[in-house]
mmCIF file of C-alpha atoms and ligand atoms in Angstrom:
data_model
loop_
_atom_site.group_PDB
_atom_site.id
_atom_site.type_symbol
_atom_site.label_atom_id
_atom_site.label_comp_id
_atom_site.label_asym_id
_atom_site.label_seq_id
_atom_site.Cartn_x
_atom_site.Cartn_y
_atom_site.Cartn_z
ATOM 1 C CA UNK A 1 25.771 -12.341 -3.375
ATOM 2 C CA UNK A 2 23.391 -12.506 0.377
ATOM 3 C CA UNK A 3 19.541 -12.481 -0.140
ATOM 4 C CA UNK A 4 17.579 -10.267 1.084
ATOM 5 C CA UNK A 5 15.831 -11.380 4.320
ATOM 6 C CA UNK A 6 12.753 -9.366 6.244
ATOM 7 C CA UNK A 7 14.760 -8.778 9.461
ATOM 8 C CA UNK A 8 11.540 -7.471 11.577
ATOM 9 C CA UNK A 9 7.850 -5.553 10.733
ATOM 10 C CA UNK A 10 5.732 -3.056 12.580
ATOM 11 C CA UNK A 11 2.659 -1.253 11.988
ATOM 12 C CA UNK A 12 0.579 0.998 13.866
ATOM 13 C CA UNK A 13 -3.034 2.351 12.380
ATOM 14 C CA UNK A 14 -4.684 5.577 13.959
ATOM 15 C CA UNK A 15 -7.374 4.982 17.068
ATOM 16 C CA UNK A 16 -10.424 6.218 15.422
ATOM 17 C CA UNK A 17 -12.403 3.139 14.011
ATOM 18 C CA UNK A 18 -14.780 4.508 10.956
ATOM 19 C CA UNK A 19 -17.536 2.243 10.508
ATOM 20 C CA UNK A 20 -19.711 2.062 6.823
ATOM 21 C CA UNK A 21 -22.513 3.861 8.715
ATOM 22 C CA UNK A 22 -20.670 6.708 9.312
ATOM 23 C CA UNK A 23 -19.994 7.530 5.722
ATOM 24 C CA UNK A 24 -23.492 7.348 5.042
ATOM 25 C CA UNK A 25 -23.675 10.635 6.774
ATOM 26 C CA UNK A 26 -21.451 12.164 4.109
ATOM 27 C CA UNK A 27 -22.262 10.534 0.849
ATOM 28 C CA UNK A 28 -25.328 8.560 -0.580
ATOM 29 C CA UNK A 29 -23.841 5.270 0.113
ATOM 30 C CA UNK A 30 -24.845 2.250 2.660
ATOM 31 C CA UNK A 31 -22.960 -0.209 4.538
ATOM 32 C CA UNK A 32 -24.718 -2.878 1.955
ATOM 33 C CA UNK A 33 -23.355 -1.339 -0.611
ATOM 34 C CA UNK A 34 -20.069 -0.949 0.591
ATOM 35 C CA UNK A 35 -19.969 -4.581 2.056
ATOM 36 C CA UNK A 36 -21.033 -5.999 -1.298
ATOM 37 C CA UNK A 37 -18.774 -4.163 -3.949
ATOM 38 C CA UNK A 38 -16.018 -3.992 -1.231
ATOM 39 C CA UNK A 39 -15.867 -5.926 1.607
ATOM 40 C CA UNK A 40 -14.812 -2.993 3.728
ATOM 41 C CA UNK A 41 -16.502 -2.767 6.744
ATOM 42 C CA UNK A 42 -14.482 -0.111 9.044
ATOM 43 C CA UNK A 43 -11.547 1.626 8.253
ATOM 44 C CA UNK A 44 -9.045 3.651 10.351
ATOM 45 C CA UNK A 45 -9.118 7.575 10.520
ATOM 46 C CA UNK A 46 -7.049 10.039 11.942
ATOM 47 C CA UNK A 47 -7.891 13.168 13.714
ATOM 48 C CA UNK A 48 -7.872 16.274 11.768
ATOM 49 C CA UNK A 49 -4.455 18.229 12.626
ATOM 50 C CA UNK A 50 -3.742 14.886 14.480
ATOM 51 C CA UNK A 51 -1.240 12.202 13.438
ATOM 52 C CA UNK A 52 0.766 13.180 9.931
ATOM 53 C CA UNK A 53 1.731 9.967 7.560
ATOM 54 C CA UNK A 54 5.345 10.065 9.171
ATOM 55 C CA UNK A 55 3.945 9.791 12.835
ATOM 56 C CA UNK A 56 1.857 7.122 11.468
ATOM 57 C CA UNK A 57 5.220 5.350 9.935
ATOM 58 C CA UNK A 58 7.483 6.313 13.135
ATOM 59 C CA UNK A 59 5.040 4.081 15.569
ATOM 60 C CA UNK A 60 5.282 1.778 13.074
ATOM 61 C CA UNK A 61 9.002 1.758 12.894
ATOM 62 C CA UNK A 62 9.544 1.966 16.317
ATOM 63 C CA UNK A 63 7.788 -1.477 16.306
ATOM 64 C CA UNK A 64 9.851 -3.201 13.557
ATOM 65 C CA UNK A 65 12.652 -1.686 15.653
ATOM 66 C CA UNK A 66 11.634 -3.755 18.637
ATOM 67 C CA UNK A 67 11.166 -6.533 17.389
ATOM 68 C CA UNK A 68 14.838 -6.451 15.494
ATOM 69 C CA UNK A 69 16.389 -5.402 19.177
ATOM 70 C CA UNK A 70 17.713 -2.428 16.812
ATOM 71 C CA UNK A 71 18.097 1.197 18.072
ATOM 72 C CA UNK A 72 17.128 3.631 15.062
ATOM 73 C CA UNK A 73 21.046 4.198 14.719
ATOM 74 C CA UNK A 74 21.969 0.870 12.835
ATOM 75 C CA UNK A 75 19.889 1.539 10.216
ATOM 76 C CA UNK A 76 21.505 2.795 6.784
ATOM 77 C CA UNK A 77 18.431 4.053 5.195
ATOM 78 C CA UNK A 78 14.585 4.530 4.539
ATOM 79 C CA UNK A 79 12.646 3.995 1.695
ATOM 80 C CA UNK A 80 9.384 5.837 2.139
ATOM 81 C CA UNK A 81 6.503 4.660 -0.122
ATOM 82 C CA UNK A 82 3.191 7.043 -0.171
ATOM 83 C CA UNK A 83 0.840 8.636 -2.263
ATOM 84 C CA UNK A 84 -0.167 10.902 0.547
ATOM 85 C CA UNK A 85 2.811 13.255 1.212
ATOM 86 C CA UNK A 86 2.446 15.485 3.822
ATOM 87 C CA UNK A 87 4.072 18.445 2.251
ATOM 88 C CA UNK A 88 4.466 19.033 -2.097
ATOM 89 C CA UNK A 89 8.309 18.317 -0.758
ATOM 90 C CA UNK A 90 10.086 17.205 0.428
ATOM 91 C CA UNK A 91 8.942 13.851 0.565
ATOM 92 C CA UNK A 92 7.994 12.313 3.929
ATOM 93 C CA UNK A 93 11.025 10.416 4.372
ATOM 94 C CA UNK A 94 12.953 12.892 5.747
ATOM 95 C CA UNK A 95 10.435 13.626 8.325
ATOM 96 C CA UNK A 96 10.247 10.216 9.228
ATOM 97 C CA UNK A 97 14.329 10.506 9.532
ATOM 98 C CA UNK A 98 14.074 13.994 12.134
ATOM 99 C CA UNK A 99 11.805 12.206 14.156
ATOM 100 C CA UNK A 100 13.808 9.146 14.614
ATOM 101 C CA UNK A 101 17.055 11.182 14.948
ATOM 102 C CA UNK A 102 19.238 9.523 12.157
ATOM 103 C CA UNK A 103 20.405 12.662 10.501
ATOM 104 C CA UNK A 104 22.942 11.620 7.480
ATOM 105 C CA UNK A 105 21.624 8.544 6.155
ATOM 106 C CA UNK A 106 19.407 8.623 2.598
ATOM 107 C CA UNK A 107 15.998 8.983 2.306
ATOM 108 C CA UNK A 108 13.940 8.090 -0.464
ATOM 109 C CA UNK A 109 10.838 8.686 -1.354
ATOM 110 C CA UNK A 110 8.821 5.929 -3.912
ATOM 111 C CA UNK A 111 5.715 7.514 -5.622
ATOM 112 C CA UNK A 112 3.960 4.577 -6.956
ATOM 113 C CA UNK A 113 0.714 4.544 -5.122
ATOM 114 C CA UNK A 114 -0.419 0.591 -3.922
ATOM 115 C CA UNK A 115 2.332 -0.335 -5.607
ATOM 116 C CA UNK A 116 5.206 1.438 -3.833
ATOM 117 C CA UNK A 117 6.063 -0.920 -1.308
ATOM 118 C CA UNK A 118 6.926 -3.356 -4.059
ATOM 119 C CA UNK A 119 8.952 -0.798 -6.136
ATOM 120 C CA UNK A 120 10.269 0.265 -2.501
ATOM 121 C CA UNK A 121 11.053 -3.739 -2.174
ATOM 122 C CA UNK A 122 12.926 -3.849 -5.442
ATOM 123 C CA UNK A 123 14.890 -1.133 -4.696
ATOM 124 C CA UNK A 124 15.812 -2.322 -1.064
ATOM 125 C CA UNK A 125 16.354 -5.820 -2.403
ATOM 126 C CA UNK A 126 19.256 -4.215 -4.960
ATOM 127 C CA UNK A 127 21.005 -2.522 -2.481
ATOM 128 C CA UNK A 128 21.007 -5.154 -0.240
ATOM 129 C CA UNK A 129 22.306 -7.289 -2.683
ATOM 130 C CA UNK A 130 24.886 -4.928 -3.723
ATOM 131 C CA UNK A 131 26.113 -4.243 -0.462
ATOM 132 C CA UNK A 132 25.271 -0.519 -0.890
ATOM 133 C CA UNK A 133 23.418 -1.002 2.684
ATOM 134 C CA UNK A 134 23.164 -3.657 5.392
ATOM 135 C CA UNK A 135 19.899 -2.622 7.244
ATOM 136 C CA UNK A 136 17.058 -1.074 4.804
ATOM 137 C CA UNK A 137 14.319 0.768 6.518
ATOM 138 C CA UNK A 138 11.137 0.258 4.014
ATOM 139 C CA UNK A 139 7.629 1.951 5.006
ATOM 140 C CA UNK A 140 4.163 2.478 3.524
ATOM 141 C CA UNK A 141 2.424 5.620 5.132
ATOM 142 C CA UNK A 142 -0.842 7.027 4.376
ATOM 143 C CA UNK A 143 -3.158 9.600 5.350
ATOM 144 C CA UNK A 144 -6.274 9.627 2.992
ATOM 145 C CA UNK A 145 -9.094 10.661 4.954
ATOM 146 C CA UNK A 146 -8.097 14.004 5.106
ATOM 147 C CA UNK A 147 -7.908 15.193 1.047
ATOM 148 C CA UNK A 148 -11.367 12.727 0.954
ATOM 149 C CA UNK A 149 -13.835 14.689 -1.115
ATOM 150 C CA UNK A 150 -16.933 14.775 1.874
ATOM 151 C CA UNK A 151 -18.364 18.153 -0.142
ATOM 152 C CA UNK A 152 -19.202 16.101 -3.391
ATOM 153 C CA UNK A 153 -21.744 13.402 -4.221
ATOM 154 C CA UNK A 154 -18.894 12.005 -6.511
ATOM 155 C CA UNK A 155 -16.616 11.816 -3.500
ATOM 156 C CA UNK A 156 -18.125 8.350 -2.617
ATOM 157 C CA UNK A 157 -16.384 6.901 -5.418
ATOM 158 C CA UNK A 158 -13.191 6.661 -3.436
ATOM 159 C CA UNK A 159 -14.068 7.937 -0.001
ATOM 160 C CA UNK A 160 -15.648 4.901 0.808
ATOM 161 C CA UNK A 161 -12.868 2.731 0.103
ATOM 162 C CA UNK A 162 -9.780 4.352 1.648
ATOM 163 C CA UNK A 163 -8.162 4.012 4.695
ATOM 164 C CA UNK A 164 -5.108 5.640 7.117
ATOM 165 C CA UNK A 165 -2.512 3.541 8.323
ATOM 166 C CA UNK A 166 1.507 2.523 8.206
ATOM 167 C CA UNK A 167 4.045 -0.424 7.998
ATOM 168 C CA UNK A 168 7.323 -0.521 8.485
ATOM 169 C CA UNK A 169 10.069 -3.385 7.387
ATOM 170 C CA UNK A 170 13.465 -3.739 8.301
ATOM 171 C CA UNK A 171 15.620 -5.278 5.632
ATOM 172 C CA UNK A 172 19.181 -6.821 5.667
ATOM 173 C CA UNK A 173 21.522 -9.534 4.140
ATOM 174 C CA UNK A 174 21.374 -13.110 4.966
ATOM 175 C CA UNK A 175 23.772 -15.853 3.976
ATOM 176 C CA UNK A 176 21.318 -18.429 3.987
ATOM 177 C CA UNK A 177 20.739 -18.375 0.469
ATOM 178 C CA UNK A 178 17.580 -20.994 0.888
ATOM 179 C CA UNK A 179 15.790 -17.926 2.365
ATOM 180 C CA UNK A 180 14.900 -14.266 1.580
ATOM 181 C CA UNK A 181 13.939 -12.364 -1.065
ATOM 182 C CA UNK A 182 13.584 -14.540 -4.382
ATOM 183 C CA UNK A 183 12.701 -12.260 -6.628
ATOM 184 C CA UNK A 184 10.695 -9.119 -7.262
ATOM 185 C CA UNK A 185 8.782 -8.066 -10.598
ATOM 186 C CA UNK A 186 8.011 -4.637 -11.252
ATOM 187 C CA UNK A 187 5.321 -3.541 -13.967
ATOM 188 C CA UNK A 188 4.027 0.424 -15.104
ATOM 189 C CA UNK A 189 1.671 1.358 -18.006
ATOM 190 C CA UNK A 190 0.914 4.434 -18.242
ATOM 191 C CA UNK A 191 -1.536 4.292 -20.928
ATOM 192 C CA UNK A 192 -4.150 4.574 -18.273
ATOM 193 C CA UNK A 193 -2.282 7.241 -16.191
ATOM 194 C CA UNK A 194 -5.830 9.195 -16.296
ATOM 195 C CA UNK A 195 -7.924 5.954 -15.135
ATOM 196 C CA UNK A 196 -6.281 6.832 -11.241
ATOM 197 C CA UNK A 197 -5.216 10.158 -10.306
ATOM 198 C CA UNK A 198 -5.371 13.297 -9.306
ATOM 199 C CA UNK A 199 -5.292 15.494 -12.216
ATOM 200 C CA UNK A 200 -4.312 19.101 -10.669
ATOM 201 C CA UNK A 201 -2.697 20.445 -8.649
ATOM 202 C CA UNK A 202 0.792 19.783 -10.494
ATOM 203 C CA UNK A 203 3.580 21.589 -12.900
ATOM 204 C CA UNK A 204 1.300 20.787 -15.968
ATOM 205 C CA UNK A 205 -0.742 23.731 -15.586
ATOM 206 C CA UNK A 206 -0.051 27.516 -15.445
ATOM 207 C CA UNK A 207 -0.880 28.592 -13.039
ATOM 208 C CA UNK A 208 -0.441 25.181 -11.007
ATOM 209 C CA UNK A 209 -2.635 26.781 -8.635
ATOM 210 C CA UNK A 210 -6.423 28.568 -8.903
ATOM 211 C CA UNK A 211 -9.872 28.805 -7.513
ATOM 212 C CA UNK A 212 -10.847 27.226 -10.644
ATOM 213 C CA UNK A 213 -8.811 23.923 -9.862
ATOM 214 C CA UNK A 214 -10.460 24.136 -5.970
ATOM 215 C CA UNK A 215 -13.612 25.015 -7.312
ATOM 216 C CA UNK A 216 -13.619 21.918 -9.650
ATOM 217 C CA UNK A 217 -12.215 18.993 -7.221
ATOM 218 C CA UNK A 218 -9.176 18.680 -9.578
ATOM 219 C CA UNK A 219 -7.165 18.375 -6.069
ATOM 220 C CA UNK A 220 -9.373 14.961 -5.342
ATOM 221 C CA UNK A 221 -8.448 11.611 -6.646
ATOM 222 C CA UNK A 222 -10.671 10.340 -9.192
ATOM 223 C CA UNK A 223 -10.814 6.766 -10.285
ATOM 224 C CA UNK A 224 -12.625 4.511 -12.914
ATOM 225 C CA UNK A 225 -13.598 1.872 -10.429
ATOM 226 C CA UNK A 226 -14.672 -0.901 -13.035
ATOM 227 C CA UNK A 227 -11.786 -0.100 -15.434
ATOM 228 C CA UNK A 228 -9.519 -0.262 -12.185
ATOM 229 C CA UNK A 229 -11.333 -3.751 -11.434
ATOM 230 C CA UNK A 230 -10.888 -5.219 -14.564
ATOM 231 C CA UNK A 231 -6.945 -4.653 -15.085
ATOM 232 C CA UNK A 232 -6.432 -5.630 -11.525
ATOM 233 C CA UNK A 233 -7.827 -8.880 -12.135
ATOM 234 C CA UNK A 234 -6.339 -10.115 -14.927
ATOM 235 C CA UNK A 235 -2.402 -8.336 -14.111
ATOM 236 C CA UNK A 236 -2.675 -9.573 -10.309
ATOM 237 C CA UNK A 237 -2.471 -13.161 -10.836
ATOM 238 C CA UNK A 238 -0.483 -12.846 -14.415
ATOM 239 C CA UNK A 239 2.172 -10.891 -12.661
ATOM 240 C CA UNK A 240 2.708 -13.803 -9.936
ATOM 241 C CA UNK A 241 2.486 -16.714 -12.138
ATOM 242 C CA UNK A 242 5.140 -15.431 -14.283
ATOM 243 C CA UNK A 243 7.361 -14.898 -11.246
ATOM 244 C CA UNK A 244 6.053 -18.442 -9.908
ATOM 245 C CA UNK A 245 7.086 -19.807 -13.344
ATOM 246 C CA UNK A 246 11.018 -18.289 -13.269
ATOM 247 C CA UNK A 247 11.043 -19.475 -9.792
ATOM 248 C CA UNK A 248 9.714 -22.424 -11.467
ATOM 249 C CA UNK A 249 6.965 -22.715 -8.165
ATOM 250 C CA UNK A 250 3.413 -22.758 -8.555
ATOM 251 C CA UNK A 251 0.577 -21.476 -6.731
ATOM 252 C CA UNK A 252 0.587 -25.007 -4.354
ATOM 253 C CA UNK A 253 3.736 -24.049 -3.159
ATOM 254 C CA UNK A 254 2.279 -20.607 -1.721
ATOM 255 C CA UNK A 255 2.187 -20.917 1.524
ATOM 256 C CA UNK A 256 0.531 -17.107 2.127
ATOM 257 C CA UNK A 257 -0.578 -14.634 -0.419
ATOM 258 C CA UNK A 258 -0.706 -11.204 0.695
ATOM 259 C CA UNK A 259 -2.173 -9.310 -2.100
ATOM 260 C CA UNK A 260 -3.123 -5.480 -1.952
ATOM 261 C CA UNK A 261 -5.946 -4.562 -0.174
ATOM 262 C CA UNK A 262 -8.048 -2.199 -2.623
ATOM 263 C CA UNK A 263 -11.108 -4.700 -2.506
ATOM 264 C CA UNK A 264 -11.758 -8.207 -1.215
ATOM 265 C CA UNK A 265 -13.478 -9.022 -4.655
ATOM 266 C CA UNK A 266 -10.222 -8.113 -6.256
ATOM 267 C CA UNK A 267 -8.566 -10.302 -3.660
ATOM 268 C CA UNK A 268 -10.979 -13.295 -4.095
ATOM 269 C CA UNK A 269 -10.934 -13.243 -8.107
ATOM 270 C CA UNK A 270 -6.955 -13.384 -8.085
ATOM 271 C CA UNK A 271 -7.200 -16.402 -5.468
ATOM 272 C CA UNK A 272 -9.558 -17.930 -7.844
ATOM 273 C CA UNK A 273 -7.468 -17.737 -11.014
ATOM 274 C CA UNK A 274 -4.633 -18.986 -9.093
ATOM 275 C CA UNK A 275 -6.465 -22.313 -7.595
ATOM 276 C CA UNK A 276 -5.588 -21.248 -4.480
ATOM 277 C CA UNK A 277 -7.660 -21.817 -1.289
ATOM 278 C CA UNK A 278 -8.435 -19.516 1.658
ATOM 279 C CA UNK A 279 -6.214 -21.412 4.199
ATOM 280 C CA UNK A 280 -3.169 -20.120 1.460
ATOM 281 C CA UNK A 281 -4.465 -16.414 1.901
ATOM 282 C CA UNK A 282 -4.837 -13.440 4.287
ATOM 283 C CA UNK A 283 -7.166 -10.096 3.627
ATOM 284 C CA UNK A 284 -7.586 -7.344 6.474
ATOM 285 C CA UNK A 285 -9.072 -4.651 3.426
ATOM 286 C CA UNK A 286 -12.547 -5.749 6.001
ATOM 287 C CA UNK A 287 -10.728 -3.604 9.202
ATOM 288 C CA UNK A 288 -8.599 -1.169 7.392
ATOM 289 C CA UNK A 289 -10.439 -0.312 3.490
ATOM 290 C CA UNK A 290 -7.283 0.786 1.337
ATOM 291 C CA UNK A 291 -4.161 2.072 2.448
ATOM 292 C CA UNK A 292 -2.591 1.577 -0.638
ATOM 293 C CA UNK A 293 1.245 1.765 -0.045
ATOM 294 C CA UNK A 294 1.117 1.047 4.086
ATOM 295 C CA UNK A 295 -1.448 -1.985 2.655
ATOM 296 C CA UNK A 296 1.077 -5.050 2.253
ATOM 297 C CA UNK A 297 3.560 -4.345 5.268
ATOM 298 C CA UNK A 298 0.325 -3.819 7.811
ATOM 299 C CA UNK A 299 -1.039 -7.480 6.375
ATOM 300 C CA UNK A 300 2.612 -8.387 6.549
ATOM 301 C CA UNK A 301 3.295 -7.721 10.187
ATOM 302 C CA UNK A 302 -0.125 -8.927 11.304
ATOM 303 C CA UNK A 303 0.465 -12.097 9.809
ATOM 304 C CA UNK A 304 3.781 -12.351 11.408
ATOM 305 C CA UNK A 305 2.555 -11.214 14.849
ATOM 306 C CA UNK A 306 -0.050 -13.751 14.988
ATOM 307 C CA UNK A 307 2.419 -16.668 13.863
ATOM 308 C CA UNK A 308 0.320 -16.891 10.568
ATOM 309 C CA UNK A 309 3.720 -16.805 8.667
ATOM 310 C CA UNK A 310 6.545 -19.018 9.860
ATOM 311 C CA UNK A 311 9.986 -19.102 9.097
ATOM 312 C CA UNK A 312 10.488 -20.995 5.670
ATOM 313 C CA UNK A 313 7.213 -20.161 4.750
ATOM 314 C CA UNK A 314 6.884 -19.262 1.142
ATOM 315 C CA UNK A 315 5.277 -15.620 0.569
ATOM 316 C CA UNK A 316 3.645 -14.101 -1.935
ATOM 317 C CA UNK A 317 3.039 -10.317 -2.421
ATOM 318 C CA UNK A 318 0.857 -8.732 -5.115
ATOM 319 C CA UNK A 319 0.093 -5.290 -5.753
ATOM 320 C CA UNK A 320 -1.575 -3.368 -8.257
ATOM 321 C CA UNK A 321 -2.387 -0.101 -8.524
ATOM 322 C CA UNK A 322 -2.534 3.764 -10.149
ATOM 323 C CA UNK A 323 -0.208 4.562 -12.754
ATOM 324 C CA UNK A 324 -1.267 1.677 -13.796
ATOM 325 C CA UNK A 325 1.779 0.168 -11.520
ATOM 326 C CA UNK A 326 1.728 -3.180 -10.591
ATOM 327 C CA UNK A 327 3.867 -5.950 -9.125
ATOM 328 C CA UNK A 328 4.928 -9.221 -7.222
ATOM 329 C CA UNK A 329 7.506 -10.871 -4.770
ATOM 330 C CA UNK A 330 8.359 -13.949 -3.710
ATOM 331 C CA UNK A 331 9.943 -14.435 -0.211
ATOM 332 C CA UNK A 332 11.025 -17.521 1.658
ATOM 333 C CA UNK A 333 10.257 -16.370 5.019
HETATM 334 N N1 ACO B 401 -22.113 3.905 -2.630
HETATM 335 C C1 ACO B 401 -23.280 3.595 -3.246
HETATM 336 N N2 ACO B 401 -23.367 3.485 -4.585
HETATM 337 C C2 ACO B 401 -22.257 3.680 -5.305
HETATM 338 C C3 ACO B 401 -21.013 4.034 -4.713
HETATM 339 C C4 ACO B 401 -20.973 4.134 -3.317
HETATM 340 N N3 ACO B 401 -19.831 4.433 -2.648
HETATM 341 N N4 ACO B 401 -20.089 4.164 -5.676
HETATM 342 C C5 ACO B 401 -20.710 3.923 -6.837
HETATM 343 N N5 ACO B 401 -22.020 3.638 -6.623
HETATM 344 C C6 ACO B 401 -23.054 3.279 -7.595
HETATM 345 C C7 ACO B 401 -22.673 3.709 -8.996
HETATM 346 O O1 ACO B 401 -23.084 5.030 -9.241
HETATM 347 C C8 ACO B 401 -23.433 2.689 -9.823
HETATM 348 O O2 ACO B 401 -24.780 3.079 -9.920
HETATM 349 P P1 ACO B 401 -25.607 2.800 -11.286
HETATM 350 O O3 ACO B 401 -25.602 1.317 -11.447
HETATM 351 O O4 ACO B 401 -26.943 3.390 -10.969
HETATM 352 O O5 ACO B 401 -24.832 3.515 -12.355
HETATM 353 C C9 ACO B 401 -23.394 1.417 -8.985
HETATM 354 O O6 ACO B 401 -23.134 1.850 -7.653
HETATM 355 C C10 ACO B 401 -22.314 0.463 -9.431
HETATM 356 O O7 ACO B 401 -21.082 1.171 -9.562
HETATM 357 P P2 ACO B 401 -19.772 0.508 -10.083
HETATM 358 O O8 ACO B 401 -18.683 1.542 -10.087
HETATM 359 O O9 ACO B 401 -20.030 -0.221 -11.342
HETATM 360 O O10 ACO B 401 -19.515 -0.564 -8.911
HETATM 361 P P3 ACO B 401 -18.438 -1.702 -8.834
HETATM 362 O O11 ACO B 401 -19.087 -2.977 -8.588
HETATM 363 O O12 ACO B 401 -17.455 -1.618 -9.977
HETATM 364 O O13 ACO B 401 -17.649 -1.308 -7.505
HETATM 365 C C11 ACO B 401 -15.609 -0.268 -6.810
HETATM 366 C C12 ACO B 401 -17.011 -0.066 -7.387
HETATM 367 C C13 ACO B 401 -15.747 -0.837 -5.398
HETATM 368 C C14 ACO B 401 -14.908 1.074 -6.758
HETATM 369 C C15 ACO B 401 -14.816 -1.244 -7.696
HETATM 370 O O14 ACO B 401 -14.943 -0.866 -9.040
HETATM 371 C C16 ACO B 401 -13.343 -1.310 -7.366
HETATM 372 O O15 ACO B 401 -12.967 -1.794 -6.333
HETATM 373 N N6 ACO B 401 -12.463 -0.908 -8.293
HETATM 374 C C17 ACO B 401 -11.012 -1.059 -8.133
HETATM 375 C C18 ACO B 401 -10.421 -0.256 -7.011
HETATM 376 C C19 ACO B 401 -8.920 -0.477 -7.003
HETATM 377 O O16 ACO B 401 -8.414 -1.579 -7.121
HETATM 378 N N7 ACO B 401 -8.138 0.579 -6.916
HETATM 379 C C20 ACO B 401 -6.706 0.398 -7.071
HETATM 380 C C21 ACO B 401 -5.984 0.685 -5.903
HETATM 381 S S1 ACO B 401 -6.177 2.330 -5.343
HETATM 382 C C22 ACO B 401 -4.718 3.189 -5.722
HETATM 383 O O17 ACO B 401 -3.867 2.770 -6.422
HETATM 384 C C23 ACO B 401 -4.643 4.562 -5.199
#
C-alpha cells in the first residue's frame, strides 16, 4: 500500500492587518492583555461583503497548485475543513469546486473546528491509501471576524483571539515508503460539547430561528477559555507521545512541531511537556490569532516556503479543539 506524501501547500490570508489596538476600540481589552494571555499581536481581517472562506481557500489553492505544476483538473477531490461556512449548506466545498471549475469530483465538507484539518488528513490519508483517489485537495478556510460579537462586552472572550485566513494541501501516493504520512490519531469527547460552541441557531430548537436567539447572542461562539486551556494542555502532548510511542519515535526525533495556533501559551506548555526546544518548533498564532481549521496548513506552507521544513524532515502536527476534538500526525517530509 503507497504512503501518503504532501505533494505541494498554499495559503493566502486577507490584506487587512488588525492590530491589538484596534480591538480596544470594540471591547474592554488592551494589547497587554492580549499579548500576555495570548501572544497574538495582529491578526488578519477581511472586508465586510469582501472575500468569502472559499475565495480565501481558492488563492490558497491556486498556490498549492503552482507549486505542484498541477492545473485544477488533475485533482480527484477536496476535503474542505471549516467551522465558518459561508452558507447553513451546502458546505463550502462545493463553492470552492465552481470556482475552480472541476465540476464532478466529491466534495466534502469536515466540521471539526481546529481540529478539521487533521480529521480532513485522516480521511485523505485513507483514500490515498486505498487508491480511492490519487491527488487529494485538503483546505482549512475561515472567516471569523465577521459573526465576532463587537455589540457585547462578553464578545472579547473570543473576538480577541480569532483570525481569517486559508491553507490548502495537495495530497497523493508515493512509493517511497520511508516518507509520507506515518500515521494520524484522531480523538472527540463530547462531554464538553457545551465548553466551545455556538449553542443556537441549529435543529435543536423550535423554532430554530427567533428574535429571542438574536436578541440573546446564542448565534456567537462562546467558550470557557480556562477549561479550554487546561484540556488542551494535557491532550496536546498526550495525543503525540502516544503516536511517537507506536511509531516508536520520541520527541528528539521531531524535527518541526506545528501545533494549532489557539494561543502561544498553549503552544509553549505542550513544547515544555515534550522536552522539546524552540529550534524543534514553529508558532505564527503572533501574525494571524486563531484560524482554527486554515491554522496548521498556513504554518505548514510557511514553513515550507521559507525552507524551514526539508525533505526527510520529520513533522509533527497537533491540534486540539471544540467538540472537544483533538488530534496528531506524523509526516516524514
Ligand atoms: N481582554 C481583557 N480582559 C479579559 C479578556 C480580554 N479579551 N478576556 C477575559 N478577560 C479578563 C477576565 O474577565 C478575567 O478577569 P477577572 O480576573 O477580573 O475575572 C481575566 O481577564 C482573566 O481571564 P481568564 O479567562 O482566566 O484568562 P486566561 O489566562 O485563561 O486567558 C484565554 C484567556 C486567552 C481565552 C485562554 O483561556 C485560552 O487561550 N483558552 C484556550 C483557547 C483555545 O485553545 N481554544 C481552542 C481552539 S478554538 C476552536 O476550537 C474554535
Amino acid at each position: 500500500m503507497p504512503r501518503t506524501e504532501f505533494i505541494a501547500t498554499g495559503h493566502h490570508v486577507p490584506e487587512r492587518v488588525v492590530a491589538n489596538e484596534e480591538l480596544a476600540e470594540y471591547w474592554d481589552t488592551s494589547d497587554a492583555w492580549i499579548r500576555a494571555r495570548s501572544g497574538i499581536e495582529t491578526r488578519r481581517w477581511v472586508e465586510p461583503r469582501g472575500e468569502t472562506g472559499s475565495d480565501l481557500a481558492l488563492e490558497a489553492t491556486r498556490k498549492a497548485l503552482d507549486s505542484a505544476g498541477m492545473p485544477a483538473s488533475a485533482l480527484d477531490c477536496i476535503i474542505y475543513a471549516t467551522l465558518s461556512p459561508e452558507h447553513y449548506f451546502p458546505g463550502g466545498g462545493v463553492f470552492l469546486q465552481r470556482k475552480l471549475g472541476v465540476q464532478g469530483i466529491p466534495a466534502l465538507d469536515v466540521r471539526n473546528q481546529c481540529s478539521g484539518f487533521l480529521y480532513g488528513l485522516s480521511i485523505a490519508d485513507g483514500w490515498i491509501r486505498t487508491g480511492q483517489y490519487r491527488r487529494v485537495l485538503l483546505v482549512g478556510a475561515e472567516v471569523h471576524s465577521l459573526a465576532l460579537e463587537y455589540d457585547r462586552p462578553e464578545g472579547r472572550n473570543v473576538g480577541v483571539l480569532f483570525g481569517d485566513g486559508a491553507g490548502a494541501a495537495i495530497l497523493g501516493p508515493t512509493e517511497d515508503d520511508s516518507r509520507g504520512v506515518l500515521g494520524v490519531n484522531l480523538f472527540a469527547d463530547g462531554r464538553f460539547a457545551e465548553l466551545l460552541w455556538v449553542e443556537g441557531v441549529g435543529m435543536r430548537d423550535s423554532p430554530w430561528l427567533t428574535r429571542t436567539h438574536l436578541n440573546e447572542g446564542k448565534h456567537y461562539p462562546r467558550m470557557a477559555g480556562r477549561e479550554v486551556f487546561r484540556h488542551a494542555v494535557k491532550l496536546m502532548p498526550e495525543a503525540l507521545r502516544a503516536l511517537l510511542d507506536t511509531e516508536r519515535l520520541g520527541p528528539s526525533d521531531i524535527d518541526l512541531l506545528v501545533a494549532h495556533q489557539a494561543n502561544l501559551r498553549i503552544n509553549e506548555a505542550v513544547a515544555r511537556q515534550l522536552g522539546l526546544d524552540e529550534g524543534q518548533v514553529y508558532n505564527n498564532v503572533q501574525r494571524y490569532g486563531n484560524t482554527t481549521a486554515a491554522t496548521i496548513p498556513i504554518a505548514l506552507d510557511e514553513c515550507v516556503r521559507s525552507a524551514r521544513l526539508r525533505r526527510g524532515d520529520l513533522l509533527a502536527l497537533v491540534a486540539f479543539g471544540s467538540g472537544f476534538t483533538w488530534g496528531s500526525a506524523l509526516v516524514r517530509w
